[in-house]
Coordinates of C-alpha atoms in Angstrom, one line a residue:
Chain V
M42 CA -6.7 16.3 -21.6
P43 CA -4.7 19.4 -21.1
R44 CA -1.6 20.3 -23.5
A45 CA 2.2 20.7 -22.2
I46 CA 3.7 23.0 -24.1
R47 CA 7.8 23.5 -24.4
G48 CA 8.9 27.1 -23.7
V49 CA 9.9 29.7 -22.0
L50 CA 8.7 32.2 -19.3
I51 CA 9.2 35.9 -19.7
E52 CA 8.9 37.9 -17.0
C53 CA 9.1 41.9 -17.6
E54 CA 7.7 45.5 -17.1
P55 CA 4.7 46.0 -19.5
A56 CA 6.8 48.3 -21.5
I57 CA 9.8 46.3 -22.2
K58 CA 6.6 43.5 -23.3
S59 CA 4.7 45.6 -25.0
I60 CA 8.6 46.4 -27.1
L61 CA 9.1 42.6 -27.5
V62 CA 5.5 42.5 -28.6
H63 CA 5.8 44.7 -31.5
I64 CA 9.4 42.9 -32.4
D65 CA 7.6 39.9 -32.8
S66 CA 5.2 41.1 -35.2
T67 CA 7.2 43.2 -37.0
E68 CA 10.3 41.8 -37.1
L69 CA 10.4 38.0 -36.4
R70 CA 7.1 37.4 -38.3
N71 CA 5.2 36.3 -34.8
D72 CA 7.5 33.3 -34.9
A73 CA 8.4 34.1 -31.1
I74 CA 6.0 34.3 -29.0
I75 CA 3.9 31.5 -28.2
E76 CA 1.3 32.7 -25.4
D77 CA 1.0 36.3 -24.2
L78 CA 0.1 35.6 -20.7
D79 CA -0.8 39.1 -19.3
D80 CA 0.6 42.7 -19.1
T81 CA 4.1 41.5 -17.5
R82 CA 4.5 38.1 -18.9
L83 CA 4.8 35.9 -22.4
I84 CA 5.7 32.1 -22.9
V85 CA 8.5 32.7 -26.0
K86 CA 9.5 29.3 -28.0
E87 CA 13.5 28.2 -26.7
L88 CA 15.3 28.9 -29.2
M89 CA 13.8 32.6 -30.1
V90 CA 15.0 34.3 -26.7
K91 CA 18.2 35.0 -27.7
E92 CA 17.3 36.6 -30.5
L93 CA 14.7 38.0 -29.1
Q94 CA 16.8 39.5 -26.1
K95 CA 19.4 40.8 -28.7
R96 CA 16.7 43.0 -30.7
L97 CA 15.5 44.0 -27.6
N98 CA 18.5 45.2 -26.5
L99 CA 19.0 47.3 -30.1
K100 CA 16.2 49.0 -29.4
L101 CA 16.7 49.8 -26.1
K102 CA 20.2 51.1 -27.3
E103 CA 18.4 53.6 -29.6
T104 CA 16.6 55.2 -26.6
Y105 CA 18.9 55.5 -24.1
R106 CA 22.4 57.8 -23.0
P107 CA 24.1 56.2 -20.9
E108 CA 25.8 58.9 -18.5
Q109 CA 30.0 58.9 -19.3
P110 CA 31.2 58.8 -15.6
L111 CA 33.7 61.2 -15.0
E112 CA 36.8 60.0 -15.1
D113 CA 36.3 57.6 -17.8
D114 CA 39.3 56.8 -19.5
S115 CA 37.7 54.3 -22.6
D116 CA 39.6 51.2 -21.9
Chain F
M625 CA 25.2 23.9 -28.6
A626 CA 24.1 21.6 -31.0
S627 CA 24.3 18.3 -29.5
G628 CA 20.8 18.3 -27.4
A629 CA 20.9 18.5 -23.6
P630 CA 23.1 22.0 -22.2
P631 CA 25.3 20.0 -19.8
S632 CA 24.2 20.0 -16.4
F633 CA 26.0 21.9 -13.8
L634 CA 24.2 20.5 -10.7
F635 CA 24.7 17.2 -9.7
S636 CA 21.5 16.6 -8.8
E637 CA 19.9 17.5 -12.1
Y638 CA 23.1 14.7 -13.5
L639 CA 21.6 12.1 -11.4
E640 CA 17.8 13.1 -12.3
K641 CA 18.2 11.9 -15.6
L642 CA 19.4 8.9 -14.9
P643 CA 17.0 5.4 -15.6
A644 CA 15.7 3.5 -12.8
A645 CA 17.7 0.4 -12.9
T646 CA 20.9 2.3 -13.3
F647 CA 19.7 3.8 -9.7
K648 CA 19.2 -0.1 -9.0
K649 CA 22.7 -0.6 -9.7
L650 CA 24.3 2.1 -8.3
Y651 CA 23.0 1.0 -4.7
Q652 CA 24.3 -2.2 -4.8
Q653 CA 27.4 -0.4 -3.4
P654 CA 27.7 0.7 0.4
S655 CA 29.4 3.6 -0.4
T656 CA 27.5 4.9 -3.1
A657 CA 24.1 4.7 -1.1
F658 CA 25.7 6.2 1.8
A659 CA 27.7 8.9 0.0
I660 CA 23.5 9.9 -1.6
F661 CA 22.3 9.9 1.7
R662 CA 25.2 12.5 3.4
R663 CA 25.4 15.1 0.3
M664 CA 22.2 14.8 -1.8
L665 CA 19.8 14.9 0.9
P666 CA 18.1 17.8 2.5
A667 CA 17.2 17.5 6.4
L668 CA 14.5 16.0 6.3
A669 CA 14.7 13.8 4.1
K670 CA 17.4 12.3 5.8
V671 CA 14.9 12.3 9.0
Y672 CA 12.7 10.3 6.4
V673 CA 15.7 7.8 5.4
Q674 CA 16.6 7.7 9.4
A675 CA 13.0 6.5 10.3
L676 CA 12.5 4.4 7.5
L677 CA 15.9 2.3 7.7
Y678 CA 14.7 -0.5 10.0
M679 CA 11.5 -0.8 9.5
S680 CA 10.7 -4.2 8.4
E681 CA 7.0 -3.6 6.8
P682 CA 5.8 -0.4 4.3
F683 CA 4.9 2.6 6.2
S684 CA 1.3 4.0 6.1
V685 CA 1.2 7.5 3.8
K686 CA -1.5 8.0 6.6
S687 CA 0.8 7.5 9.5
L688 CA 3.5 9.3 8.2
N689 CA 1.2 12.2 7.7
V690 CA 0.6 12.3 11.5
W691 CA 3.8 13.7 12.0
V692 CA 3.8 16.9 9.8
A693 CA 2.7 19.8 11.3
P694 CA 0.2 21.7 8.9
D695 CA 2.5 24.1 7.8
G696 CA 5.3 21.8 7.3
E697 CA 3.3 19.5 4.6
I698 CA 4.9 22.0 2.0
A699 CA 8.6 20.9 2.8
S700 CA 7.8 17.0 3.4
K701 CA 6.0 16.5 0.2
Q702 CA 9.3 18.2 -1.3
A703 CA 11.8 15.9 1.0
L704 CA 9.3 13.1 -0.2
G705 CA 9.6 14.6 -4.1
I706 CA 13.4 13.9 -3.7
L707 CA 13.8 10.7 -2.0
R708 CA 11.3 9.7 -5.0
S709 CA 13.2 11.3 -8.2
L710 CA 16.5 9.7 -6.5
H711 CA 14.5 6.5 -6.1
I712 CA 15.2 5.8 -2.7
L713 CA 11.6 6.0 -1.8
E714 CA 8.5 3.6 -3.3
V715 CA 5.2 4.1 -3.1
V716 CA 3.6 0.4 -2.6
Q717 CA 0.0 -0.4 -3.1
P718 CA -0.7 -3.8 -2.5
D719 CA -4.4 -3.9 -3.4
K720 CA -7.0 -1.6 -3.5
T721 CA -8.3 -2.0 -0.5
Q722 CA -5.4 -1.0 1.7
P723 CA -3.9 2.0 1.8
Q724 CA -0.8 3.7 0.2
A725 CA 2.6 2.7 1.8
I726 CA 6.1 3.9 1.6
Q727 CA 9.6 1.9 1.8
L728 CA 13.0 2.1 1.4
T729 CA 13.9 0.9 -2.3
A730 CA 15.6 -2.6 -1.6
N731 CA 19.0 -2.1 -3.0
F732 CA 19.1 1.0 -0.9
K733 CA 18.1 0.0 2.1
K734 CA 20.4 -2.9 2.4
S735 CA 23.5 -0.9 0.9
L736 CA 22.7 1.5 3.7
R737 CA 22.4 -0.7 6.4
L738 CA 25.9 -2.6 5.7
A739 CA 27.6 0.9 5.3
L740 CA 26.4 1.7 9.1
E741 CA 26.5 -1.7 10.8
G742 CA 29.7 -2.7 8.3
G743 CA 30.7 -6.5 7.3
G744 CA 29.9 -8.2 4.2
S745 CA 32.8 -8.4 1.8
H746 CA 31.8 -5.8 -0.7
N747 CA 35.2 -4.0 -0.9
S748 CA 32.9 -0.5 -1.1
F749 CA 34.8 1.3 0.5
G750 CA 38.3 0.8 -1.1
V751 CA 40.9 -1.9 -0.2
P752 CA 44.2 -0.5 1.0
S753 CA 47.4 -1.2 -0.1
S754 CA 49.7 -3.4 1.7
L755 CA 52.6 -2.4 -0.1
P756 CA 55.0 -0.5 2.2
V757 CA 54.2 3.6 1.4
D758 CA 56.8 6.0 0.2
P759 CA 57.3 8.1 3.8
H760 CA 57.7 11.5 1.7
I761 CA 53.8 11.0 0.6
N762 CA 51.9 13.1 3.6
I763 CA 48.5 15.0 3.6
A764 CA 50.7 17.8 3.6
F765 CA 52.5 16.6 0.0
L766 CA 48.6 15.3 -1.3
D767 CA 47.3 19.0 -0.1
N768 CA 50.3 20.4 -1.7
W769 CA 49.9 18.1 -4.9
A770 CA 46.1 18.9 -5.4
G771 CA 46.0 22.3 -4.8
T772 CA 48.8 23.2 -7.3
I773 CA 47.1 20.9 -9.9
W774 CA 43.7 22.8 -9.5
H775 CA 45.4 25.8 -9.3
T776 CA 46.8 25.6 -12.5
I777 CA 43.2 24.7 -14.2
L778 CA 41.8 27.5 -12.7
Y779 CA 44.2 29.8 -13.9
Y780 CA 44.0 28.2 -17.4
V781 CA 40.3 29.3 -17.6
V782 CA 41.0 32.5 -16.5
D783 CA 44.4 33.5 -18.3
S784 CA 42.3 33.0 -21.1
F785 CA 40.5 35.9 -19.8
P786 CA 41.9 39.3 -21.4
S787 CA 43.3 41.1 -18.3
T788 CA 44.0 44.3 -18.2
L789 CA 47.0 43.7 -16.3
G790 CA 48.5 41.6 -19.3
Q791 CA 50.8 38.6 -17.9
G792 CA 51.5 39.5 -14.6
P793 CA 55.0 38.5 -13.3
G794 CA 53.2 35.9 -10.6
R795 CA 51.3 34.2 -13.5
S796 CA 51.8 30.8 -14.0
R797 CA 53.1 29.2 -17.0
A798 CA 52.1 25.8 -16.3
A799 CA 49.4 24.2 -18.4
P800 CA 46.7 21.6 -17.4
K801 CA 46.8 18.4 -19.2
L802 CA 45.6 18.0 -22.5
A803 CA 42.6 15.9 -21.7
V804 CA 41.2 18.6 -18.9
K805 CA 41.7 21.4 -21.9
G806 CA 39.3 19.3 -23.8
L807 CA 37.5 18.8 -21.3
L808 CA 37.2 22.7 -20.8
E809 CA 36.5 23.4 -24.2
A810 CA 34.1 20.6 -24.8
G811 CA 31.8 21.6 -21.7
G812 CA 32.3 25.6 -23.1
L813 CA 34.0 26.9 -20.0
V814 CA 36.3 28.5 -22.7
R815 CA 36.7 28.3 -26.2
V816 CA 39.1 28.6 -28.7
A817 CA 39.2 31.3 -31.0
Q818 CA 41.1 31.5 -34.0
G819 CA 45.1 31.9 -33.9
G820 CA 44.8 28.9 -31.1
Q821 CA 44.1 32.1 -28.4
T822 CA 41.4 30.6 -25.8
Q823 CA 39.0 33.0 -24.5
I824 CA 36.7 32.3 -21.7
S825 CA 33.0 31.9 -21.9
E826 CA 29.6 32.7 -19.8
R827 CA 29.9 29.2 -18.6
G828 CA 33.7 29.8 -17.4
F829 CA 32.9 32.7 -15.0
N830 CA 30.0 30.9 -13.6
F831 CA 32.5 27.6 -12.6
L832 CA 35.1 30.2 -11.2
L833 CA 32.5 31.6 -9.1
Q834 CA 31.6 29.1 -7.5
E835 CA 32.8 27.3 -4.2
A836 CA 36.0 24.6 -4.3
N837 CA 33.6 21.4 -4.3
A838 CA 30.6 22.6 -6.3
Q839 CA 34.0 23.6 -9.1
V840 CA 34.9 19.6 -8.4
W841 CA 31.6 18.5 -9.6
S842 CA 31.3 20.7 -12.4
L843 CA 34.4 19.5 -14.0
L844 CA 33.8 15.8 -12.9
L845 CA 29.7 16.3 -14.8
L846 CA 31.5 17.4 -18.0
W847 CA 33.6 14.4 -17.5
L848 CA 30.7 12.2 -17.3
E849 CA 28.9 13.4 -20.0
A850 CA 31.9 13.7 -22.0
I851 CA 31.9 10.1 -21.6
D852 CA 27.9 9.2 -22.6
R853 CA 28.3 11.3 -25.7
L854 CA 31.7 9.4 -26.8
R855 CA 29.5 6.3 -26.0
A856 CA 26.6 7.4 -28.3
E857 CA 29.2 7.7 -31.2
N858 CA 30.3 4.6 -30.9
K859 CA 27.2 2.9 -30.8
E860 CA 28.7 1.1 -27.7
A861 CA 25.4 -1.2 -25.8
V862 CA 23.5 0.7 -23.8
K863 CA 24.1 -1.5 -21.4
Q864 CA 27.3 -0.4 -20.6
D865 CA 26.3 3.0 -18.2
N866 CA 28.2 4.7 -16.0
V867 CA 27.3 2.7 -13.4
E868 CA 30.7 1.6 -12.7
T869 CA 32.1 5.4 -13.5
L870 CA 29.5 6.9 -10.7
S871 CA 30.2 4.5 -7.7
F872 CA 34.4 5.1 -8.4
L873 CA 33.7 8.8 -7.8
F874 CA 31.4 8.1 -4.3
M875 CA 33.6 5.3 -3.2
L876 CA 36.7 7.9 -3.7
A877 CA 34.6 10.4 -1.2
S878 CA 34.5 8.1 1.4
L879 CA 38.5 7.0 1.1
E880 CA 40.6 7.8 3.8
L881 CA 43.0 11.0 3.4
G882 CA 47.1 10.1 3.3
R883 CA 46.1 6.7 3.3
A884 CA 47.2 4.3 0.3
Y885 CA 44.8 2.4 -1.3
D886 CA 45.2 -0.8 -3.7
T887 CA 45.1 -0.2 -7.6
S888 CA 44.8 -4.1 -8.7
A889 CA 41.3 -4.3 -6.3
L890 CA 39.8 -2.2 -9.0
T891 CA 37.9 -3.2 -12.0
E892 CA 38.9 -2.3 -15.6
V893 CA 36.8 0.5 -15.6
R894 CA 38.2 1.8 -12.4
K895 CA 41.2 1.7 -13.9
N896 CA 41.0 3.4 -16.8
M897 CA 39.4 6.5 -14.7
L898 CA 42.9 6.7 -12.9
P899 CA 44.9 9.1 -15.4
F900 CA 42.0 11.9 -15.8
L901 CA 41.7 11.2 -11.8
S902 CA 44.6 12.7 -11.4
D903 CA 45.0 15.0 -13.9
V904 CA 42.7 17.0 -12.4
G905 CA 44.0 16.3 -8.9
L906 CA 41.5 13.9 -7.1
I907 CA 44.1 11.1 -6.5
Y908 CA 47.4 11.0 -7.2
I909 CA 49.7 8.2 -7.9
D910 CA 53.5 7.9 -7.6
P911 CA 55.4 7.4 -10.7
N912 CA 57.2 5.1 -9.5
N913 CA 54.6 2.7 -7.7
K914 CA 51.8 2.2 -9.6
Q915 CA 50.4 -0.4 -7.4
Q916 CA 48.9 2.6 -5.0
Y917 CA 46.9 5.2 -5.5
F918 CA 46.2 8.4 -2.7
P919 CA 43.3 10.3 -2.8
T920 CA 44.2 13.9 -2.0
R921 CA 41.7 16.4 -0.2
L922 CA 39.6 17.0 -3.5
A923 CA 38.5 13.6 -3.8
T924 CA 37.6 13.0 0.1
T925 CA 35.3 16.1 0.5
L926 CA 33.2 15.4 -2.9
T927 CA 30.1 14.4 -0.8
S928 CA 30.8 16.3 2.1
S929 CA 27.8 18.7 2.8
S930 CA 29.4 21.2 4.7
S931 CA 29.3 24.2 1.9
T932 CA 32.8 25.6 2.0
L933 CA 33.0 28.8 0.7
R934 CA 36.4 29.7 -1.4
S935 CA 37.1 32.1 0.6
V936 CA 40.2 34.1 1.7
V937 CA 39.2 33.4 4.8
A938 CA 40.8 30.2 4.4
S939 CA 44.3 32.0 4.4
F940 CA 43.0 34.7 6.6
D941 CA 43.8 32.4 9.4
A942 CA 45.8 29.9 8.1
A943 CA 45.9 27.8 11.1
V944 CA 42.3 27.2 11.7
A945 CA 41.8 26.5 7.7
K946 CA 44.2 23.6 8.3
T947 CA 42.5 21.9 11.0
A948 CA 39.0 22.1 9.2
G949 CA 40.4 20.7 6.3
D950 CA 37.9 21.6 4.1
A951 CA 38.7 21.4 0.6
S952 CA 38.8 25.5 0.3
S953 CA 41.8 25.4 1.9
L954 CA 43.3 24.5 -1.0
M955 CA 42.1 27.1 -2.7
G956 CA 43.5 29.9 -0.7
N957 CA 46.4 32.4 -1.8
N958 CA 49.8 31.9 -2.2
P959 CA 51.3 30.6 1.1
S960 CA 53.7 33.0 1.4
S961 CA 50.9 35.8 2.1
T962 CA 49.2 33.9 4.6
H963 CA 51.1 35.8 7.4
E964 CA 49.9 39.3 6.3
E965 CA 46.5 40.2 5.8
T966 CA 44.6 39.8 2.8
G967 CA 41.3 40.9 1.1
I968 CA 39.7 43.4 0.0
I969 CA 38.4 47.1 1.1
V970 CA 35.4 48.1 -0.9
E971 CA 34.9 52.0 -0.5
T972 CA 31.3 54.0 -0.8
N973 CA 32.8 55.3 -3.6
Y974 CA 32.8 51.7 -5.5
R975 CA 36.5 52.0 -5.0
L976 CA 38.2 48.9 -4.2
Y977 CA 41.6 48.4 -2.2
A978 CA 42.4 44.3 -2.9
Y979 CA 45.4 43.2 -0.6
T980 CA 46.6 40.2 -2.5
S981 CA 49.2 39.2 -4.4
S982 CA 47.4 35.7 -6.0
P983 CA 47.5 36.6 -10.1
L984 CA 44.4 34.4 -9.5
Q985 CA 42.4 36.7 -7.5
I986 CA 43.2 39.5 -9.3
A987 CA 42.1 38.0 -12.7
M988 CA 39.3 37.3 -10.6
L989 CA 38.6 40.9 -10.1
S990 CA 39.3 41.8 -13.3
L991 CA 36.2 39.9 -14.1
F992 CA 33.7 42.5 -12.9
C993 CA 36.3 45.5 -11.9
R994 CA 38.3 48.0 -13.6
L995 CA 41.4 47.9 -12.5
N996 CA 43.5 50.9 -12.0
M997 CA 46.7 50.1 -10.4
R998 CA 48.8 47.2 -9.3
W999 CA 51.5 47.6 -6.2
P1000 CA 53.2 44.4 -5.0
N1001 CA 51.1 43.7 -2.2
M1002 CA 47.6 45.5 -3.4
V1003 CA 45.5 46.0 -6.0
T1004 CA 43.4 49.2 -6.9
A1005 CA 39.6 48.8 -8.9
Q1006 CA 36.5 50.4 -9.3
L1007 CA 33.2 48.9 -9.9
T1008 CA 31.6 50.8 -12.9
R1009 CA 28.6 50.9 -14.6
E1010 CA 30.5 49.4 -18.0
S1011 CA 32.4 46.9 -15.8
V1012 CA 29.1 45.7 -14.0
H1013 CA 27.6 45.2 -17.3
Q1014 CA 30.0 43.4 -18.9
A1015 CA 30.3 41.2 -16.2
V1016 CA 26.5 40.9 -16.5
A1017 CA 26.8 40.4 -20.2
N1018 CA 29.2 37.3 -19.6
G1019 CA 26.6 36.0 -16.8
I1020 CA 27.8 37.1 -13.7
T1021 CA 25.0 37.9 -11.5
A1022 CA 25.4 40.9 -9.0
N1023 CA 24.4 38.4 -6.0
Q1024 CA 27.6 36.5 -7.0
I1025 CA 29.8 39.7 -7.1
I1026 CA 28.5 40.9 -3.7
S1027 CA 29.1 37.9 -2.5
Y1028 CA 32.3 37.4 -3.6
L1029 CA 33.1 40.8 -1.9
A1030 CA 31.4 39.7 1.1
A1031 CA 34.1 36.4 1.1
H1032 CA 36.9 38.2 0.1
A1033 CA 36.4 41.1 2.5
H1034 CA 39.4 42.5 4.5
P1035 CA 39.4 41.8 8.2
Q1036 CA 39.7 45.5 8.5
M1037 CA 36.0 45.3 7.2
R1038 CA 34.9 43.1 9.2
R1039 CA 36.6 44.5 12.6
Q1040 CA 34.7 47.8 12.0
A1041 CA 31.4 46.0 10.4
A1042 CA 31.4 43.9 13.5
V1043 CA 32.7 47.2 16.1
K1044 CA 30.0 49.5 14.7
G1045 CA 27.1 47.1 13.6
T1046 CA 26.9 48.0 10.2
Q1047 CA 26.9 46.0 6.9
L1048 CA 30.2 44.3 6.1
L1049 CA 29.7 46.3 2.3
P1050 CA 28.7 49.6 2.4
P1051 CA 24.9 49.1 1.6
T1052 CA 25.6 51.7 -1.6
V1053 CA 27.6 49.7 -2.9
V1054 CA 25.7 47.0 -2.8
D1055 CA 22.1 48.7 -4.3
Q1056 CA 24.2 49.9 -6.9
V1057 CA 25.8 46.8 -8.4
R1058 CA 21.9 45.2 -7.9
L1059 CA 20.5 48.1 -9.8
W1060 CA 23.3 48.3 -12.6
Q1061 CA 22.7 44.7 -13.7
L1062 CA 18.8 45.4 -13.6
E1063 CA 19.5 48.0 -16.4
C1064 CA 21.0 44.8 -18.5
E1065 CA 18.3 43.0 -17.2
R1066 CA 15.0 44.2 -18.7
M1067 CA 13.6 40.6 -18.4
T1068 CA 13.8 37.0 -16.4
T1069 CA 13.4 34.1 -18.2
T1070 CA 12.3 30.3 -16.9
P1071 CA 12.5 27.7 -19.1
G1072 CA 9.7 25.1 -18.7
F1073 CA 6.8 24.2 -20.1
L1074 CA 3.0 26.0 -20.6
F1075 CA 0.1 23.9 -19.3
K1076 CA -3.3 24.8 -21.3
D1077 CA -6.4 23.8 -22.2
F1078 CA -7.6 21.4 -19.3
D1079 CA -11.0 20.1 -19.7
T1080 CA -12.4 20.9 -16.0
V1081 CA -12.0 23.4 -13.5
D1082 CA -11.0 20.9 -11.5
E1083 CA -8.3 19.0 -13.1
Y1084 CA -7.0 22.4 -13.9
R1085 CA -7.0 23.1 -9.7
E1086 CA -5.8 19.6 -9.1
M1087 CA -2.9 19.7 -10.9
S1088 CA -1.5 23.3 -10.2
L1089 CA -2.3 22.4 -6.4
Y1090 CA 0.1 19.2 -7.5
A1091 CA 2.7 21.4 -9.3
Q1092 CA 2.8 24.0 -6.6
E1093 CA 3.1 21.2 -3.7
I1094 CA 6.4 19.3 -5.3
G1095 CA 7.8 22.9 -6.0
V1096 CA 7.7 23.1 -10.0
L1097 CA 5.0 25.8 -10.0
V1098 CA 6.1 29.2 -11.6
W1099 CA 3.4 30.9 -12.6
K1100 CA -0.5 30.2 -12.7
S1101 CA -4.0 31.7 -13.6
D1102 CA -7.0 30.7 -12.6
R1103 CA -8.4 33.3 -14.8
T1104 CA -7.3 31.6 -18.0
K1105 CA -6.7 28.1 -16.5
M1106 CA -3.5 27.7 -17.4
F1107 CA -0.1 27.4 -15.5
F1108 CA 3.8 27.1 -16.0
A1109 CA 5.8 24.4 -14.2
S1110 CA 9.3 24.1 -15.0
K1111 CA 9.3 20.2 -15.0
V1112 CA 6.9 18.0 -17.0
E1113 CA 7.6 14.6 -16.3
P1114 CA 6.0 14.5 -12.8
L1115 CA 2.8 16.2 -14.4
R1116 CA 2.9 13.5 -16.2
D1117 CA 3.3 10.5 -14.1
W1118 CA 0.9 12.3 -12.1
L1119 CA -2.2 12.8 -15.2
K1120 CA -1.8 8.9 -15.6
M1121 CA -2.5 8.1 -11.6
R1122 CA -5.2 10.3 -12.0
K1123 CA -6.6 8.5 -15.5
K1124 CA -6.3 5.6 -13.8
G1125 CA -8.1 6.0 -10.6
N1126 CA -11.2 7.3 -12.1

């Protein structure tokens, strides 16, 4: 008898995926990822998607400097 | 959101959640059956309904498959799936020895026949009022009235966005009715922040970028779901479902614009709906004469299948829009600006020149552009990485931005593109907007169900194949024997059927 598990399929680049796996294991006590499908896909608990996304954006911001547009009069 | 399922923004989603008994009752009304047929079915499904409508015996599945070309098999299965999920079609199998056959469900068949042939005393298409009609209530008046009401609602949502231009002189100060405000809040289109200030939400952005017809439906769905919640809280008998409410909406859609209808012919439930429908501009009730109600264009186009882009094209050629008579003609610019050419010019350096004085359109632009200057008839703006990132963070997609710009392009842009044979929008801009979106969307998410732990390879293969045929399969891996589907109900039913078959 097959099982059906409710979740959210996440598709992303391999690099992003490994960051997600890292976040899950270090910050979220393996509580977000249900199933590791392959290099680019994960199944994640519905409730944890937002949290994971937030933490991913934080991680990316640490490494990423957006170049300033020439005529930026910051609003 | 605390209360269970999120509000569905698609009417078809809402319908699919309804139980079979509700459909049975809904289809007792010829107007409902007709409206569903018109609005909800893809072309192929319509062909099937038309073919089956006057068949006296169930039609065997084998004969049906003869009609289908090999490469159209998936489309055919999908059409049949939709028909089944709307309870229009049922599969019958009198006994094991006979082949499976399909037929239309009894109520739907009867009602659609009645709708096409006329006859019966069902009053399903409204009762015209026999009382004299006030001569000032004509189509132009109704259009104007409904347009004002609908604009007020849109302004209310847009206004809650902290526009960089602040309160322009053209901003409408009128507010929608309290009930409508409450609904927009409950549906999460706007949030009330501290100090009573409203703030637009992700859903609100999506709402604004929808076409007119879809906007009306979104609002009605919010309302239907609000009623559902209210009933659940008051623990009212489950018996009272949305049948009356829904079938009244479908009836409205079949009424004639500019005609007066009799309120006394309505049931109590329907009478109670009138105030709200008038608040959102679907019907007009003369304050001096409550015996009559007038459907507006917003109501009569509810179930028209033509997807009406809310475009400035409507105002670009006002005369055409008037005769075309779709809901979008209500959504165009101010009547005063219809003589000039209005629209947005997009340059390859991401600058935008929007020739418009409509505060609604300017506010829309501010959702994804940085506005630079405002002139009496024009605003200048720029698409920047930040502005697009901001928009994406608010739930607006790059495609929505691009299609908005394309739909509202200035006639000059159209002429240029036509003469030179190039694309309407500069390709660099289109690509860059998409790239900017990609920067903030490092992953795509699809809610659904993972199927695993199959007993046999065959079971996996058959089930994933079935999921693919009915169009719910998102991903599968033959190696690990797992697949991901967006819906679970049809697959569970299929599994039960299979168990029985063995």
